XYZ file of C-alpha atoms in Angstrom:
431
model
C -39.908 -25.518 -9.240
C -36.221 -25.268 -10.312
C -36.620 -21.532 -10.988
C -38.378 -21.012 -7.685
C -35.518 -22.761 -5.889
C -32.956 -20.706 -7.615
C -34.821 -17.587 -6.659
C -35.003 -18.636 -2.979
C -31.333 -19.360 -3.005
C -30.544 -15.992 -4.446
C -32.561 -14.199 -1.834
C -31.055 -16.201 1.021
C -27.453 -15.703 -0.087
C -28.032 -12.067 -0.809
C -29.461 -11.378 2.613
C -26.704 -13.306 4.360
C -23.976 -11.519 2.443
C -25.616 -8.138 3.234
C -26.261 -8.732 6.839
C -23.141 -10.714 7.922
C -22.364 -9.794 11.438
C -18.614 -10.344 11.049
C -16.479 -7.226 10.983
C -16.163 -5.812 7.535
C -13.251 -3.775 6.293
C -13.658 -0.949 3.800
C -11.638 -2.672 1.132
C -12.751 -6.262 1.625
C -13.130 -8.348 -1.566
C -15.432 -11.277 -2.205
C -13.671 -14.415 -1.077
C -14.457 -17.188 -3.593
C -12.446 -19.781 -1.594
C -15.247 -19.948 1.041
C -18.653 -21.380 0.706
C -20.256 -17.936 1.117
C -18.045 -16.533 -1.650
C -18.723 -19.430 -3.995
C -22.455 -18.964 -3.474
C -22.158 -15.308 -4.245
C -20.096 -16.029 -7.324
C -22.826 -18.128 -8.871
C -25.517 -15.661 -7.904
C -23.663 -12.702 -9.347
C -23.219 -14.570 -12.627
C -26.905 -15.468 -12.759
C -28.325 -12.223 -11.555
C -26.504 -9.474 -13.323
C -23.580 -9.324 -10.908
C -25.030 -6.696 -8.612
C -25.353 -6.314 -4.850
C -27.018 -3.504 -3.010
C -26.507 -2.841 0.734
C -26.648 -0.029 3.169
C -27.292 1.278 6.661
C -28.519 4.373 8.481
C -27.562 5.672 11.959
C -30.035 8.042 13.611
C -28.819 9.034 17.068
C -29.282 11.281 20.028
C -26.358 12.949 21.802
C -25.868 15.153 24.883
C -22.668 16.913 25.946
C -21.636 18.714 29.168
C -21.256 22.198 27.617
C -23.222 24.087 25.023
C -21.343 24.721 21.883
C -18.546 22.329 22.765
C -16.095 21.138 20.219
C -16.265 17.401 19.745
C -14.867 14.443 17.713
C -18.060 12.530 18.472
C -19.740 13.433 15.201
C -18.668 17.005 14.942
C -18.852 20.183 16.967
C -22.038 21.188 18.767
C -23.698 24.419 17.590
C -23.652 27.433 19.838
C -26.350 27.225 22.617
C -26.733 23.518 21.892
C -25.786 20.711 24.306
C -28.036 17.949 22.955
C -29.108 17.018 19.473
C -30.719 14.405 17.141
C -28.786 13.767 13.990
C -28.361 11.258 11.193
C -24.749 10.348 11.712
C -24.503 8.254 8.563
C -26.830 7.137 5.839
C -24.985 4.831 3.472
C -26.126 3.163 0.276
C -23.514 0.902 -1.530
C -23.702 -0.748 -4.888
C -21.238 -3.537 -5.829
C -20.775 -4.986 -9.315
C -18.558 -8.076 -9.533
C -17.587 -10.051 -12.651
C -15.429 -13.124 -12.020
C -13.780 -14.961 -14.865
C -13.571 -18.701 -15.002
C -10.546 -18.354 -17.329
C -7.251 -16.627 -16.819
C -8.676 -13.337 -17.875
C -8.947 -10.681 -15.152
C -11.958 -10.360 -12.901
C -13.404 -6.997 -12.105
C -15.020 -5.443 -8.996
C -16.735 -1.959 -8.976
C -18.027 -0.142 -5.970
C -20.036 3.063 -5.545
C -21.088 4.267 -2.064
C -22.526 7.571 -0.935
C -23.430 9.016 2.388
C -26.588 10.990 3.023
C -27.651 13.023 6.040
C -29.094 16.399 7.066
C -25.627 17.771 6.049
C -26.016 16.767 2.447
C -25.000 13.918 0.173
C -21.319 12.914 -0.245
C -19.467 10.299 -2.231
C -17.641 7.859 0.078
C -16.416 5.179 -2.300
C -15.992 5.108 -6.040
C -13.437 2.646 -7.099
C -12.688 -0.328 -9.408
C -10.528 -3.396 -8.775
C -8.885 -5.756 -11.184
C -8.078 -9.222 -9.968
C -5.525 -11.188 -11.980
C -6.355 -14.945 -12.398
C -3.022 -16.336 -13.595
C -1.505 -16.719 -10.095
C -4.484 -15.512 -8.082
C -2.130 -13.465 -5.984
C -2.452 -9.836 -7.048
C -5.083 -7.165 -7.524
C -4.999 -3.534 -8.684
C -7.367 -0.811 -7.303
C -7.920 2.661 -8.588
C -10.369 5.476 -7.700
C -11.611 6.887 -4.400
C -11.133 4.364 -1.652
C -9.799 3.794 1.872
C -6.160 4.451 2.672
C -4.382 1.171 3.604
C -3.165 2.282 6.975
C -3.949 0.900 10.363
C -6.725 -1.317 11.673
C -9.314 1.031 13.194
C -9.191 3.327 10.182
C -10.217 0.503 7.851
C -12.875 -1.084 10.079
C -16.220 -0.115 8.574
C -18.408 2.307 10.540
C -21.354 -0.048 10.313
C -19.371 -2.822 12.146
C -17.173 -0.788 14.514
C -18.306 -1.052 18.141
C -17.513 2.504 19.254
C -19.624 5.228 17.509
C -16.621 7.038 16.116
C -13.032 6.426 15.213
C -10.418 7.815 17.609
C -9.311 11.519 17.605
C -5.933 10.564 15.935
C -7.675 8.904 13.004
C -9.980 11.827 12.491
C -7.071 14.372 12.699
C -4.563 12.770 10.484
C -6.840 11.031 7.945
C -10.249 12.605 8.060
C -12.923 10.628 6.239
C -10.287 7.772 5.706
C -10.426 7.940 1.913
C -8.429 9.478 -0.831
C -8.052 9.346 -4.617
C -5.167 7.124 -5.791
C -4.126 3.690 -7.005
C -3.035 0.597 -5.040
C -1.562 -2.848 -5.748
C -2.317 -5.683 -3.341
C -0.881 -9.091 -2.664
C -3.634 -11.231 -1.284
C -3.588 -14.952 -2.294
C -6.950 -16.411 -3.266
C -7.554 -20.215 -3.201
C -4.325 -21.000 -1.266
C -4.391 -23.578 1.441
C -0.987 -22.864 3.009
C 0.130 -20.058 5.271
C 0.000 -17.493 2.482
C -3.791 -17.340 2.898
C -3.093 -15.351 6.131
C -0.995 -12.687 4.455
C -2.026 -9.377 2.784
C 0.210 -6.620 1.458
C -1.065 -3.320 0.211
C 0.920 -0.407 -1.285
C -0.602 2.635 -2.957
C -0.014 6.229 -4.087
C -2.530 8.946 -3.250
C -3.223 12.614 -3.798
C -2.850 13.565 -0.080
C -5.757 15.880 0.885
C -8.361 13.082 0.867
C -12.032 14.090 0.931
C -11.136 17.237 2.856
C -10.543 18.921 -0.548
C -12.408 18.740 -3.855
C -9.110 18.589 -5.742
C -5.378 18.061 -5.136
C -3.630 21.251 -4.280
C 0.018 20.289 -4.995
C 2.006 17.732 -7.091
C 3.264 15.818 -4.097
C 1.849 12.398 -3.527
C 1.492 10.184 -0.408
C 2.876 6.628 -0.461
C 0.973 4.365 1.936
C 1.579 0.695 2.626
C 0.392 -1.983 5.033
C 1.514 -5.521 5.750
C -1.086 -7.567 7.637
C -1.579 -10.974 9.148
C -5.186 -12.075 8.822
C -6.716 -13.814 11.858
C -4.779 -17.027 12.379
C -5.627 -19.702 14.922
C -2.786 -19.915 17.561
C -4.762 -22.195 19.770
C -8.179 -23.718 19.703
C -10.699 -20.813 19.802
C -7.917 -18.241 19.969
C -7.247 -15.978 16.949
C -4.383 -13.553 16.388
C -4.107 -10.882 13.722
C -1.603 -7.985 13.309
C -0.322 -5.385 10.971
C 2.396 -2.808 10.252
C 1.694 0.450 8.377
C 3.848 3.123 6.715
C 2.920 6.541 5.393
C 5.285 8.840 3.562
C 3.742 12.022 2.300
C 3.860 15.728 2.466
C 2.390 19.036 1.228
C 3.650 22.117 -0.515
C 4.837 25.137 1.504
C 3.059 28.057 0.008
C 3.990 30.590 2.724
C 7.667 31.225 3.668
C 7.028 30.704 7.446
C 7.611 27.388 8.991
C 7.661 26.856 12.768
C 9.581 23.902 14.280
C 10.336 23.095 17.893
C 13.808 23.820 19.124
C 15.659 22.050 21.995
C 14.528 24.695 24.526
C 10.836 23.887 23.904
C 10.023 26.893 21.818
C 8.620 27.074 18.299
C 11.066 29.052 16.260
C 10.249 30.347 12.684
C 12.200 29.764 9.491
C 11.260 32.625 7.178
C 13.627 32.055 4.186
C 12.075 33.004 0.925
C 13.512 29.718 -0.488
C 11.091 27.825 1.657
C 8.278 28.565 -0.768
C 7.414 25.516 -2.928
C 9.291 22.861 -0.915
C 7.771 19.673 0.477
C 6.786 19.662 4.109
C 6.742 16.260 5.800
C 3.870 13.968 6.832
C 5.389 10.721 7.911
C 3.500 8.176 9.974
C 4.226 4.690 11.333
C 1.696 2.287 12.716
C 1.630 -1.114 14.405
C -1.478 -3.060 15.564
C -2.507 -6.458 16.956
C -5.780 -8.148 17.759
C -6.382 -11.155 19.987
C -9.763 -12.798 20.007
C -10.898 -15.651 22.258
C -14.135 -17.400 21.230
C -16.355 -18.884 23.851
C -18.564 -21.968 23.501
C -21.755 -20.028 24.047
C -21.300 -17.974 20.797
C -19.654 -15.327 22.860
C -16.118 -13.873 22.552
C -13.549 -11.680 24.237
C -11.304 -9.490 22.149
C -8.433 -7.228 22.838
C -7.175 -4.732 20.184
C -4.166 -2.384 20.390
C -2.844 0.068 17.877
C -0.051 2.659 18.085
C 0.865 5.408 15.634
C 3.814 7.840 15.709
C 5.564 10.201 13.315
C 5.688 13.827 11.974
C 2.750 15.920 11.046
C 2.704 19.333 9.222
C -0.405 21.440 9.715
C -1.265 24.914 10.968
C -0.724 26.746 14.205
C -4.287 26.373 15.316
C -4.885 22.731 14.172
C -3.112 19.449 13.832
C -5.527 18.187 11.185
C -4.199 17.534 7.714
C -4.870 20.812 5.812
C -7.779 20.890 3.394
C -6.104 23.820 1.410
C -2.668 25.392 1.093
C -1.865 28.307 3.348
C -1.019 31.648 1.746
C -0.933 33.797 4.830
C -0.823 31.427 7.834
C 2.421 29.855 8.910
C 3.005 26.116 8.863
C 3.833 24.118 11.992
C 5.676 20.790 11.979
C 5.196 18.563 15.089
C 6.237 15.160 16.340
C 3.165 13.128 17.521
C 2.134 9.810 18.866
C -1.170 8.183 19.771
C -3.012 4.904 20.217
C -6.267 2.974 20.377
C -7.099 0.189 22.746
C -10.241 -1.859 22.773
C -11.526 -4.494 25.299
C -14.701 -6.209 23.984
C -16.761 -8.965 25.526
C -19.712 -10.537 23.729
C -21.948 -12.612 26.068
C -23.718 -14.118 23.116
C -24.738 -13.103 19.651
C -26.934 -10.359 21.020
C -25.254 -8.567 23.894
C -21.775 -6.938 23.979
C -19.852 -4.632 26.356
C -17.015 -2.482 25.218
C -14.276 -0.251 26.731
C -12.026 1.889 24.538
C -9.094 4.050 25.397
C -7.450 6.344 22.872
C -4.976 9.215 23.080
C -3.445 11.714 20.800
C -0.360 13.761 21.714
C -0.023 16.062 18.769
C 3.310 17.457 20.070
C 5.519 15.101 22.044
C 8.053 17.813 22.605
C 5.779 19.982 24.764
C 3.544 19.208 27.804
C 1.804 20.764 30.680
C 2.576 24.447 31.428
C 5.252 24.255 28.688
C 2.425 24.806 26.337
C 2.218 28.566 26.536
C 2.212 31.702 24.368
C 5.899 32.395 25.119
C 6.684 29.125 23.326
C 4.488 30.087 20.386
C 2.364 27.060 21.325
C -1.339 26.693 20.544
C -4.333 24.450 21.522
C -3.253 22.191 18.723
C -0.276 21.133 20.918
C -2.477 19.817 23.729
C -2.758 16.113 24.366
C -6.191 14.453 24.684
C -7.154 11.185 26.349
C -10.559 9.580 25.815
C -12.081 6.610 27.674
C -15.238 5.252 26.249
C -17.568 2.642 27.664
C -20.587 1.206 25.908
C -23.223 -1.458 25.524
C -24.184 -2.791 22.127
C -27.360 -4.904 21.575
C -27.742 -6.746 18.338
C -31.485 -7.382 17.985
C -30.733 -9.242 14.797
C -28.696 -8.714 11.552
C -30.839 -5.722 10.675
C -31.009 -3.719 13.912
C -28.371 -2.598 16.382
C -28.558 -0.371 19.489
C -25.542 1.425 20.805
C -25.319 3.298 24.118
C -21.832 4.833 24.504
C -20.293 7.345 26.936
C -17.012 9.130 26.153
C -14.966 10.769 28.966
C -12.625 13.278 27.231
C -9.698 14.686 29.203
C -7.373 17.389 27.844
C -3.967 18.141 29.103
C -3.774 21.103 31.535
C -1.673 23.896 29.958
C -0.770 27.498 30.412
C -3.026 28.579 27.530
C -6.110 30.609 28.258
C -9.125 28.348 28.312
C -7.061 25.200 28.639
C -5.630 25.511 32.112
C -8.173 22.927 33.390
C -10.133 20.162 31.805
C -12.776 21.298 29.394
C -16.288 19.851 30.112
C -16.915 17.914 26.878
C -17.941 14.408 27.907
C -20.597 13.076 25.557
C -23.238 10.385 25.630
C -24.398 8.818 22.318
C -27.523 6.788 21.888
C -27.730 5.261 18.423
C -29.889 2.862 16.407
C -28.472 1.278 13.248
C -30.787 -0.055 10.616
C -29.115 -2.313 8.031
C -30.038 -4.113 4.866
C-alpha cells in the first residue's frame, strides 16, 4: 500500500509540474521554497531525478498575398497564401540533483524542436546552484539570453502565436552559447525573494550560426522584480535589461546616417577587423489584477532602444560575416504591449500591439534610394487580436489575427501598405 501511495503521489506531482498553467520562463528553476517544489524535490530523489515534458503546435494559416514575407512563423512560399504547418514540436528532459548539505546542486536540461523543417537543438545547458548562502547559481551551455520579458516567456505559455518582430530581428531563436551567473535568493522570506539579477557572456550569433564567427562576445544582463503584491489581488513585476555586444567588420565599407538623412560610406582599409556596435537597452513592466472568479486582467509593456549593425537589406543580426556586402549601423526602437483578460480558467481574450522602427533617423519619403536607404529602414506596426481557449492543462486552442502595417516610403514596392495580414488557427497539445 505504501509503495502504491508513493507511486500515485509521483504521478500526480509529475503531471501537475508538467501541465502547470502558470507562465513559464525559459530559464526557470525548480523552486524548493514552495510546496510544489518540495514535492518535486522528493520525487526527483526517489525517481532518478528525471522529468520529461513537451508540447506540439499544429496550425493553419492564411495570409492576404501569395508568397508574402511574414514574421508569423516564416515567409510563405511562392504561390502560397495558406498552409498547414507544425510550428513547434518540443521535447524537454530535465535532470535535477539537489543536495541536502552545503554541496552544490545541479540542474541539466536538454530540449529539441522537431517539425517538417527538421530537428534542432533548442536548449542544452547545465546549472550549478550553490547551497552555502542559497543566493547564487551559475549556468553554462546553450540557453536563453537574459534580456527582456517577452523574449524569455516560453512559446508554450505565451498568448500570442509569435514573439514580436523586434525580438525575432535582433535575437532570433532567443538562445545563444555562453555562461551566466545569477543572483536569485532561495528560501528567503524577506523582500529579496522578489529580486533576480542575471549577467552573462555569449558568443553573439546565437542559433543563426553553427559556430562563432569572431572573437567578440556579447555581455547581457537583466535586473528583474518578480511579481509582488502591491494590493490585494494586484501583482506588479518589472525589469531592466542591458546588451553590449558587437561583430567584426570583415569588409571595409560601413554606412552610417549623417545629419542630412543620408547613409554615407566610410571605406577606410583600417576598418577591417574592428568591432561594430550592437547595443540594446530594455525596460518592461507587468500589472496583473486577479478576479474572484478565477479570472484575471493583465497589462504588459516593454520598450527597447539602441544601436544595431547589420546589412543594407536586413536589420536582423547577421548569421555570418560579410566579405563583399557593406555593413549598416542604425539607431532603432520598438515595443510590445499586451492587454489580456481571462474570464475564467478556460477563456481568454488578448490584444497585442508591437512596433519596430529599425532606423529612427529616417521616416516616410525620406526612405529613398537617394539616401542609400533600403526596406530594412522601414517601420512596422502590428496589432494582433485573439481568443485562447484552454480545454484543460493538456489542450489549448488559439485563434489569432495580425494586422501588419508598414511605413509608406519612396522605395519601389513600399510606397503603400503591403497586404500581409495573417490569420493563425493553432492547437497546442501538451504533456
